[in-house]
């Protein structure tokens, strides 16, 4: 009996000693709609905590827990709380809370430690039939978030004017660990906008690299099922996000037999057909597709995935005619105008310097504005120069 008691006491002491937890990130927004939002954050230390959100209009007086098949979220570092039944066009306050679990007594009783709170933030739900939207688009900054502020200032842009931000692939250069995601994606986004306005994310080929790539979708939300590809209506526009995967064949020696992007893209081709024949897509004023790897390259190098995407997606898109396809990957900013091969323009964002042609191969930023009567898309480089624009009126 004494031995059992000593073992239990030692277990509790060990549990408590390693339970040094706090917020590794402040909360950030995902999947904001007129009536719902997902609030996420990451904790530091071990995973011996539970977490929840308190929110309300003018005050944080309502609790929201994430419940998975009868269990409230706990014993994880990644928190994802989805809130429904919000009112369109309304500003809410919110904060995240975590409570330390210091030990077990038996199978069900817990001993509790401190409760810690995040800062208090606000978000505003969009209107159901919002007349206009504006967003900024980044791609291929490859773990250099220090490019973000110069891209804004050199082009006279700000996050405060936007409804959301799109990260269109290769925001990270690889995903070796959690620190890479936090330091080069989450913390820069939170510092600039993400606790007040959401970002939408699509993986690039570099987000498939290194062992922790399998955990990336624990930190972001890509649609209701978190499949990596998704669609949504926002104001007068219908958005489709395709996950184009790695840029070489699955059998390429670099991937050591652990890649399966070719089948993944084929699943998406069937899904794309379903999206483009849907009532929501057909009735939307404007239709926009994001895909990191373009269906044509604007450089001399065109790896396997460029032609594979073209074979899988082009006929569907030529049939159902999106207004624009927005890509990255090549690191050369430019516009492929609509022609006989593709009946829609393809905007390709630039990327981090890879040659001495710095004005050609440099990071870029895009601003997309959509109203009930007009779509405007501007592509600008690091130096504040306009590379291309699109102005459609319906």
CSV table of C-alpha atoms in Angstrom, one decimal:
chain,number,residue,atom,x,y,z
A,1,UNK,CA,0.0,0.0,0.0
A,2,UNK,CA,2.8,2.4,0.9
A,3,UNK,CA,4.5,1.5,-2.4
A,4,UNK,CA,1.4,2.4,-4.4
A,5,UNK,CA,0.9,5.6,-2.5
A,6,UNK,CA,4.5,6.6,-3.1
A,7,UNK,CA,4.2,5.8,-6.8
A,8,UNK,CA,1.1,8.0,-7.1
A,9,UNK,CA,2.7,10.8,-5.2
A,10,UNK,CA,5.8,10.7,-7.4
A,11,UNK,CA,3.6,10.7,-10.5
A,12,UNK,CA,1.7,13.8,-9.3
A,13,UNK,CA,5.0,15.5,-8.4
A,14,UNK,CA,6.4,14.8,-11.8
A,15,UNK,CA,3.2,15.9,-13.6
A,16,UNK,CA,3.2,19.2,-11.7
A,17,UNK,CA,6.9,19.8,-12.2
A,18,UNK,CA,6.7,19.7,-16.0
A,19,UNK,CA,3.4,21.5,-16.3
A,20,UNK,CA,4.9,24.9,-17.1
A,21,UNK,CA,2.4,26.1,-19.6
A,22,UNK,CA,1.5,29.5,-21.2
A,23,UNK,CA,0.3,30.9,-24.5
A,24,UNK,CA,2.9,30.3,-27.2
A,25,UNK,CA,0.7,32.4,-29.5
A,26,UNK,CA,-2.1,34.8,-28.9
A,27,UNK,CA,-5.4,33.6,-30.5
A,28,UNK,CA,-5.9,34.0,-34.3
A,29,UNK,CA,-8.9,33.9,-36.5
A,30,UNK,CA,-9.8,31.3,-39.1
A,31,UNK,CA,-12.9,30.6,-41.3
A,32,UNK,CA,-14.8,33.8,-40.5
A,33,UNK,CA,-18.3,33.8,-41.9
A,34,UNK,CA,-21.4,36.0,-41.3
A,35,UNK,CA,-22.5,33.6,-38.5
A,36,UNK,CA,-19.4,31.7,-37.3
A,37,UNK,CA,-15.7,31.9,-36.7
A,38,UNK,CA,-12.9,29.5,-35.6
A,39,UNK,CA,-10.5,30.8,-33.0
A,40,UNK,CA,-7.1,29.1,-32.6
A,41,UNK,CA,-4.0,29.3,-30.5
A,42,UNK,CA,-1.0,27.3,-29.5
A,43,UNK,CA,0.2,26.7,-25.9
A,44,UNK,CA,3.8,26.4,-24.7
A,45,UNK,CA,5.3,23.8,-22.4
A,46,UNK,CA,3.6,20.4,-22.3
A,47,UNK,CA,0.0,19.7,-23.3
A,48,UNK,CA,-1.5,19.3,-19.7
A,49,UNK,CA,-4.1,22.0,-20.1
A,50,UNK,CA,-7.6,22.6,-21.2
A,51,UNK,CA,-8.7,25.7,-23.1
A,52,UNK,CA,-11.8,27.7,-24.1
A,53,UNK,CA,-12.9,31.0,-25.4
A,54,UNK,CA,-15.0,33.7,-23.8
A,55,UNK,CA,-16.7,36.2,-26.1
A,56,UNK,CA,-19.6,38.6,-26.4
A,57,UNK,CA,-20.8,41.9,-27.7
A,58,UNK,CA,-19.1,44.6,-25.7
A,59,UNK,CA,-18.0,42.1,-23.1
A,60,UNK,CA,-16.7,38.5,-22.9
A,61,UNK,CA,-19.6,36.9,-21.1
A,62,UNK,CA,-20.2,33.7,-23.1
A,63,UNK,CA,-18.0,30.6,-22.9
A,64,UNK,CA,-17.3,28.4,-25.9
A,65,UNK,CA,-15.5,25.0,-25.7
A,66,UNK,CA,-14.6,22.8,-28.6
A,67,UNK,CA,-16.3,19.4,-28.1
A,68,UNK,CA,-15.1,16.3,-29.9
A,69,UNK,CA,-17.5,13.4,-29.6
A,70,UNK,CA,-18.5,14.1,-26.0
A,71,UNK,CA,-15.1,15.4,-24.7
A,72,UNK,CA,-14.1,19.0,-24.3
A,73,UNK,CA,-10.7,19.8,-25.8
A,74,UNK,CA,-7.8,19.2,-23.4
A,75,UNK,CA,-4.3,17.6,-23.3
A,76,UNK,CA,-3.2,19.3,-26.6
A,77,UNK,CA,-1.1,22.3,-27.5
A,78,UNK,CA,-3.2,23.2,-30.5
A,79,UNK,CA,-6.6,24.8,-29.6
A,80,UNK,CA,-9.4,25.2,-32.2
A,81,UNK,CA,-12.7,26.6,-30.9
A,82,UNK,CA,-15.5,27.0,-33.4
A,83,UNK,CA,-18.3,29.4,-32.6
A,84,UNK,CA,-21.7,29.3,-34.3
A,85,UNK,CA,-24.9,31.4,-34.1
A,86,UNK,CA,-23.2,34.8,-34.5
A,87,UNK,CA,-25.0,37.8,-35.9
A,88,UNK,CA,-23.9,39.1,-39.3
A,89,UNK,CA,-22.2,42.5,-39.4
A,90,UNK,CA,-21.5,42.6,-35.6
A,91,UNK,CA,-18.4,43.3,-33.7
A,92,UNK,CA,-17.5,40.8,-30.9
A,93,UNK,CA,-14.9,40.9,-28.2
A,94,UNK,CA,-13.1,37.7,-27.3
A,95,UNK,CA,-10.2,36.1,-25.3
A,96,UNK,CA,-8.8,32.7,-25.0
A,97,UNK,CA,-8.2,31.0,-21.6
A,98,UNK,CA,-6.1,28.0,-20.6
A,99,UNK,CA,-6.2,26.1,-17.3
A,100,UNK,CA,-3.3,24.0,-16.1
A,101,UNK,CA,-3.9,20.4,-15.2
A,102,UNK,CA,-1.4,19.5,-12.6
A,103,UNK,CA,-2.2,15.8,-12.0
A,104,UNK,CA,-4.6,12.9,-11.8
A,105,UNK,CA,-6.2,11.3,-8.7
A,106,UNK,CA,-7.5,8.0,-10.0
A,107,UNK,CA,-8.9,7.8,-13.5
A,108,UNK,CA,-11.2,10.8,-13.5
A,109,UNK,CA,-10.4,13.4,-10.8
A,110,UNK,CA,-7.9,16.1,-11.6
A,111,UNK,CA,-5.8,18.6,-9.7
A,112,UNK,CA,-5.9,22.1,-11.2
A,113,UNK,CA,-3.2,24.8,-11.5
A,114,UNK,CA,-3.4,28.4,-12.7
A,115,UNK,CA,-5.8,29.8,-15.3
A,116,UNK,CA,-4.2,32.2,-17.8
A,117,UNK,CA,-5.9,34.5,-20.2
A,118,UNK,CA,-4.8,35.9,-23.6
A,119,UNK,CA,-5.3,39.5,-24.5
A,120,UNK,CA,-8.8,40.8,-25.4
A,121,UNK,CA,-9.4,41.2,-29.2
A,122,UNK,CA,-12.2,42.0,-31.5
A,123,UNK,CA,-13.5,40.7,-34.8
A,124,UNK,CA,-16.4,41.8,-37.0
A,125,UNK,CA,-18.6,39.3,-38.8
A,126,UNK,CA,-19.2,40.1,-42.5
A,127,UNK,CA,-22.7,40.8,-43.8
A,128,UNK,CA,-24.6,38.0,-45.5
A,129,UNK,CA,-24.8,39.9,-48.7
A,130,UNK,CA,-21.8,42.2,-48.3
A,131,UNK,CA,-21.4,44.6,-51.2
A,132,UNK,CA,-17.7,44.6,-51.5
A,133,UNK,CA,-14.5,42.9,-50.1
A,134,UNK,CA,-10.8,43.6,-50.2
A,135,UNK,CA,-7.9,41.2,-49.4
A,136,UNK,CA,-4.1,41.0,-49.7
A,137,UNK,CA,-2.3,38.0,-51.2
A,138,UNK,CA,1.2,36.8,-50.4
A,139,UNK,CA,3.2,33.9,-51.8
A,140,UNK,CA,6.7,32.5,-51.9
A,141,UNK,CA,8.3,34.5,-49.0
A,142,UNK,CA,10.0,31.2,-47.9
A,143,UNK,CA,10.3,31.8,-44.1
A,144,UNK,CA,11.2,35.5,-44.5
A,145,UNK,CA,8.3,37.3,-42.9
A,146,UNK,CA,10.5,40.4,-42.8
A,147,UNK,CA,9.4,41.0,-46.4
A,148,UNK,CA,5.8,41.6,-45.3
A,149,UNK,CA,6.1,45.2,-44.0
A,150,UNK,CA,8.2,46.5,-46.9
A,151,UNK,CA,5.8,45.0,-49.4
A,152,UNK,CA,3.0,46.9,-47.6
A,153,UNK,CA,4.8,50.2,-47.2
A,154,UNK,CA,6.4,50.3,-50.6
A,155,UNK,CA,3.0,49.8,-52.2
A,156,UNK,CA,1.0,52.1,-49.8
A,157,UNK,CA,-1.1,49.3,-48.4
A,158,UNK,CA,-2.2,48.3,-45.0
A,159,UNK,CA,-3.9,45.4,-43.3
A,160,UNK,CA,-6.5,47.7,-41.6
A,161,UNK,CA,-8.3,48.2,-45.0
A,162,UNK,CA,-8.7,44.5,-45.7
A,163,UNK,CA,-11.3,41.9,-44.9
A,164,UNK,CA,-8.8,39.0,-44.9
A,165,UNK,CA,-5.4,37.9,-46.1
A,166,UNK,CA,-4.5,35.0,-48.4
A,167,UNK,CA,-1.3,33.0,-48.0
A,168,UNK,CA,-1.0,31.4,-51.4
A,169,UNK,CA,1.8,28.8,-50.7
A,170,UNK,CA,5.5,28.6,-49.9
A,171,UNK,CA,5.1,31.0,-47.0
A,172,UNK,CA,7.4,28.5,-45.2
A,173,UNK,CA,10.6,27.1,-46.8
A,174,UNK,CA,10.1,23.8,-45.1
A,175,UNK,CA,8.4,22.5,-42.0
A,176,UNK,CA,10.9,20.8,-39.7
A,177,UNK,CA,9.2,21.6,-36.4
A,178,UNK,CA,6.6,23.6,-34.6
A,179,UNK,CA,8.9,26.6,-34.2
A,180,UNK,CA,9.1,27.1,-37.9
A,181,UNK,CA,5.3,27.4,-38.1
A,182,UNK,CA,5.0,29.7,-35.1
A,183,UNK,CA,8.0,31.9,-35.9
A,184,UNK,CA,7.5,32.3,-39.7
A,185,UNK,CA,3.7,32.0,-40.1
A,186,UNK,CA,1.6,32.5,-37.0
A,187,UNK,CA,3.5,35.1,-35.0
A,188,UNK,CA,4.0,37.5,-38.0
A,189,UNK,CA,0.4,37.1,-38.9
A,190,UNK,CA,-0.8,37.7,-35.4
A,191,UNK,CA,1.5,40.7,-34.9
A,192,UNK,CA,0.1,42.3,-38.1
A,193,UNK,CA,-3.6,41.3,-38.2
A,194,UNK,CA,-4.6,37.7,-37.5
A,195,UNK,CA,-6.2,38.3,-34.0
A,196,UNK,CA,-8.7,40.7,-35.7
A,197,UNK,CA,-9.0,39.5,-39.2
A,198,UNK,CA,-8.7,35.9,-40.6
A,199,UNK,CA,-6.2,34.5,-43.1
A,200,UNK,CA,-6.9,31.8,-45.6
A,201,UNK,CA,-4.1,29.4,-46.4
A,202,UNK,CA,-3.2,27.1,-49.2
A,203,UNK,CA,-0.1,24.9,-49.1
A,204,UNK,CA,2.7,25.3,-51.6
A,205,UNK,CA,5.2,22.6,-52.5
A,206,UNK,CA,7.7,23.7,-49.8
A,207,UNK,CA,5.0,23.2,-47.1
A,208,UNK,CA,5.3,19.5,-47.9
A,209,UNK,CA,8.9,19.3,-46.9
A,210,UNK,CA,10.5,17.9,-43.8
A,211,UNK,CA,8.9,15.7,-41.1
A,212,UNK,CA,6.7,18.2,-39.4
A,213,UNK,CA,4.8,19.0,-42.6
A,214,UNK,CA,2.3,16.3,-41.5
A,215,UNK,CA,1.3,18.5,-38.6
A,216,UNK,CA,0.9,21.8,-40.4
A,217,UNK,CA,-2.9,21.5,-40.8
A,218,UNK,CA,-3.2,21.3,-37.0
A,219,UNK,CA,-2.3,25.0,-36.9
A,220,UNK,CA,-4.6,26.3,-39.6
A,221,UNK,CA,-8.1,25.6,-40.9
A,222,UNK,CA,-8.8,24.8,-44.5
A,223,UNK,CA,-12.5,24.3,-44.8
A,224,UNK,CA,-15.0,22.4,-42.6
A,225,UNK,CA,-13.1,19.0,-43.0
A,226,UNK,CA,-9.6,20.6,-43.1
A,227,UNK,CA,-8.8,18.7,-46.2
A,228,UNK,CA,-6.2,21.2,-47.5
A,229,UNK,CA,-8.5,22.3,-50.4
A,230,UNK,CA,-11.8,24.2,-49.9
A,231,UNK,CA,-14.2,26.8,-51.1
A,232,UNK,CA,-16.4,29.5,-49.7
A,233,UNK,CA,-18.5,32.5,-50.6
A,234,UNK,CA,-17.5,35.9,-49.3
A,235,UNK,CA,-19.5,38.9,-50.3
A,236,UNK,CA,-20.0,38.9,-54.1
A,237,UNK,CA,-17.2,36.4,-54.8
A,238,UNK,CA,-16.9,32.6,-54.7
A,239,UNK,CA,-13.4,31.4,-53.8
A,240,UNK,CA,-11.8,28.0,-54.6
A,241,UNK,CA,-8.5,26.9,-53.0
A,242,UNK,CA,-6.7,24.0,-54.7
A,243,UNK,CA,-3.8,22.3,-52.9
A,244,UNK,CA,-1.4,21.5,-55.8
A,245,UNK,CA,1.1,19.5,-53.7
A,246,UNK,CA,4.8,18.9,-54.5
A,247,UNK,CA,6.2,20.0,-57.9
A,248,UNK,CA,7.9,16.7,-58.8
A,249,UNK,CA,6.7,13.1,-59.3
A,250,UNK,CA,5.8,11.1,-56.3
A,251,UNK,CA,8.5,8.7,-57.2
A,252,UNK,CA,11.3,11.3,-57.2
A,253,UNK,CA,14.2,10.3,-55.0
A,254,UNK,CA,13.9,13.4,-52.9
A,255,UNK,CA,10.7,12.2,-51.3
A,256,UNK,CA,11.9,8.7,-50.3
A,257,UNK,CA,8.6,7.0,-51.3
A,258,UNK,CA,6.6,9.1,-48.7
A,259,UNK,CA,4.7,11.4,-51.2
A,260,UNK,CA,1.3,10.8,-52.6
A,261,UNK,CA,0.4,14.1,-54.3
A,262,UNK,CA,-0.6,12.7,-57.7
A,263,UNK,CA,-3.7,10.8,-56.3
A,264,UNK,CA,-4.4,13.9,-54.1
A,265,UNK,CA,-4.7,16.1,-57.1
A,266,UNK,CA,-7.0,13.7,-58.9
A,267,UNK,CA,-9.3,13.7,-55.9
A,268,UNK,CA,-9.3,17.5,-56.2
A,269,UNK,CA,-10.2,17.4,-59.9
A,270,UNK,CA,-13.4,15.6,-59.1
A,271,UNK,CA,-14.1,18.0,-56.3
A,272,UNK,CA,-13.4,21.0,-58.5
A,273,UNK,CA,-16.0,19.7,-61.0
A,274,UNK,CA,-18.5,19.5,-58.2
A,275,UNK,CA,-17.7,23.0,-57.0
A,276,UNK,CA,-17.9,24.6,-60.4
A,277,UNK,CA,-21.3,23.0,-61.1
A,278,UNK,CA,-22.7,24.1,-57.7
A,279,UNK,CA,-25.4,26.6,-57.4
A,280,UNK,CA,-23.2,28.9,-55.3
A,281,UNK,CA,-20.4,29.0,-57.9
A,282,UNK,CA,-22.9,29.5,-60.8
A,283,UNK,CA,-24.7,32.3,-59.1
A,284,UNK,CA,-21.7,34.2,-57.7
A,285,UNK,CA,-21.0,37.5,-59.3
A,286,UNK,CA,-17.2,36.7,-59.5
A,287,UNK,CA,-15.3,33.4,-59.2
A,288,UNK,CA,-11.7,33.3,-58.1
A,289,UNK,CA,-9.3,30.2,-58.0
A,290,UNK,CA,-6.2,30.0,-55.9
A,291,UNK,CA,-3.6,27.4,-56.7
A,292,UNK,CA,0.1,27.7,-55.7
A,293,UNK,CA,1.5,25.8,-58.7
A,294,UNK,CA,0.3,27.4,-62.0
A,295,UNK,CA,-1.0,25.5,-65.0
A,296,UNK,CA,1.6,27.2,-67.1
A,297,UNK,CA,5.0,28.4,-66.0
A,298,UNK,CA,6.3,31.9,-67.0
A,299,UNK,CA,9.9,30.7,-66.7
A,300,UNK,CA,11.9,28.2,-68.7
A,301,UNK,CA,11.5,25.7,-65.8
A,302,UNK,CA,8.3,23.7,-65.7
A,303,UNK,CA,8.4,20.7,-63.4
A,304,UNK,CA,6.0,17.8,-63.5
A,305,UNK,CA,3.2,19.3,-61.4
A,306,UNK,CA,2.7,22.2,-63.8
A,307,UNK,CA,1.7,19.9,-66.6
A,308,UNK,CA,-0.2,17.5,-64.2
A,309,UNK,CA,-2.3,20.4,-62.9
A,310,UNK,CA,-3.0,21.5,-66.5
A,311,UNK,CA,-4.1,18.0,-67.5
A,312,UNK,CA,-6.4,17.7,-64.5
A,313,UNK,CA,-7.9,21.1,-64.0
A,314,UNK,CA,-7.7,23.0,-67.3
A,315,UNK,CA,-10.7,21.4,-69.2
A,316,UNK,CA,-12.9,21.9,-66.1
A,317,UNK,CA,-11.9,25.6,-65.8
A,318,UNK,CA,-12.3,26.3,-69.5
A,319,UNK,CA,-15.8,24.9,-69.2
A,320,UNK,CA,-16.9,26.8,-66.1
A,321,UNK,CA,-14.8,29.9,-66.7
A,322,UNK,CA,-13.4,31.4,-63.4
A,323,UNK,CA,-12.7,35.1,-63.7
A,324,UNK,CA,-9.1,34.7,-62.6
A,325,UNK,CA,-6.7,32.1,-61.4
A,326,UNK,CA,-4.0,33.3,-58.9
A,327,UNK,CA,-0.8,31.3,-58.5
A,328,UNK,CA,2.8,31.6,-57.4
A,329,UNK,CA,5.7,29.1,-57.3
A,330,UNK,CA,7.9,30.4,-60.2
A,331,UNK,CA,9.2,33.4,-58.3
A,332,UNK,CA,8.7,35.5,-61.4
A,333,UNK,CA,5.8,37.9,-61.1
A,334,UNK,CA,3.7,38.2,-64.2
A,335,UNK,CA,0.4,37.9,-65.9
A,336,UNK,CA,-0.6,35.2,-68.5
A,337,UNK,CA,-3.5,36.9,-70.3
A,338,UNK,CA,-6.5,34.8,-71.3
A,339,UNK,CA,-6.0,33.2,-74.7
A,340,UNK,CA,-7.2,30.2,-76.8
A,341,UNK,CA,-5.6,27.7,-74.4
A,342,UNK,CA,-7.0,29.2,-71.1
A,343,UNK,CA,-10.0,31.4,-71.3
A,344,UNK,CA,-9.1,33.2,-68.0
A,345,UNK,CA,-6.1,35.2,-66.9
A,346,UNK,CA,-3.5,33.7,-64.7
A,347,UNK,CA,-1.7,36.0,-62.2
A,348,UNK,CA,1.6,34.6,-60.9
A,349,UNK,CA,3.1,36.2,-57.8
A,350,UNK,CA,6.8,36.7,-57.5
A,351,UNK,CA,9.1,35.2,-54.9
A,352,UNK,CA,12.3,35.7,-52.9
A,353,UNK,CA,15.3,36.8,-54.9
A,354,UNK,CA,16.9,33.8,-56.7
A,355,UNK,CA,19.0,35.7,-59.3
A,356,UNK,CA,20.6,39.0,-60.0
A,357,UNK,CA,17.4,40.1,-61.9
A,358,UNK,CA,16.1,41.5,-58.6
A,359,UNK,CA,13.2,43.4,-60.1
A,360,UNK,CA,12.0,40.2,-61.9
A,361,UNK,CA,12.7,37.7,-59.2
A,362,UNK,CA,11.6,39.4,-56.0
A,363,UNK,CA,8.6,39.0,-53.5
A,364,UNK,CA,5.3,40.5,-54.6
A,365,UNK,CA,2.0,41.4,-53.2
A,366,UNK,CA,-1.5,41.4,-54.7
A,367,UNK,CA,-4.6,43.3,-53.7
A,368,UNK,CA,-7.9,42.0,-54.8
A,369,UNK,CA,-11.1,44.1,-54.5
A,370,UNK,CA,-14.5,42.8,-55.5
A,371,UNK,CA,-17.8,44.6,-55.5
A,372,UNK,CA,-21.2,43.8,-57.0
A,373,UNK,CA,-20.1,45.5,-60.2
A,374,UNK,CA,-16.4,45.2,-60.5
A,375,UNK,CA,-13.3,43.0,-59.8
A,376,UNK,CA,-9.9,44.7,-59.5
A,377,UNK,CA,-6.7,42.8,-59.0
A,378,UNK,CA,-3.3,44.5,-58.8
A,379,UNK,CA,0.1,42.7,-58.8
A,380,UNK,CA,3.0,44.7,-57.3
A,381,UNK,CA,6.6,43.9,-56.6
A,382,UNK,CA,8.8,44.6,-53.6
A,383,UNK,CA,9.9,47.9,-55.1
A,384,UNK,CA,6.4,49.4,-55.4
A,385,UNK,CA,6.2,48.8,-59.2
A,386,UNK,CA,2.9,47.6,-60.7
A,387,UNK,CA,3.5,44.3,-62.7
A,388,UNK,CA,-0.1,43.8,-63.9
A,389,UNK,CA,-3.7,44.5,-63.2
A,390,UNK,CA,-7.1,43.2,-64.0
A,391,UNK,CA,-10.3,45.2,-64.1
A,392,UNK,CA,-13.6,43.3,-64.8
A,393,UNK,CA,-17.0,44.8,-64.8
A,394,UNK,CA,-20.3,42.9,-64.8
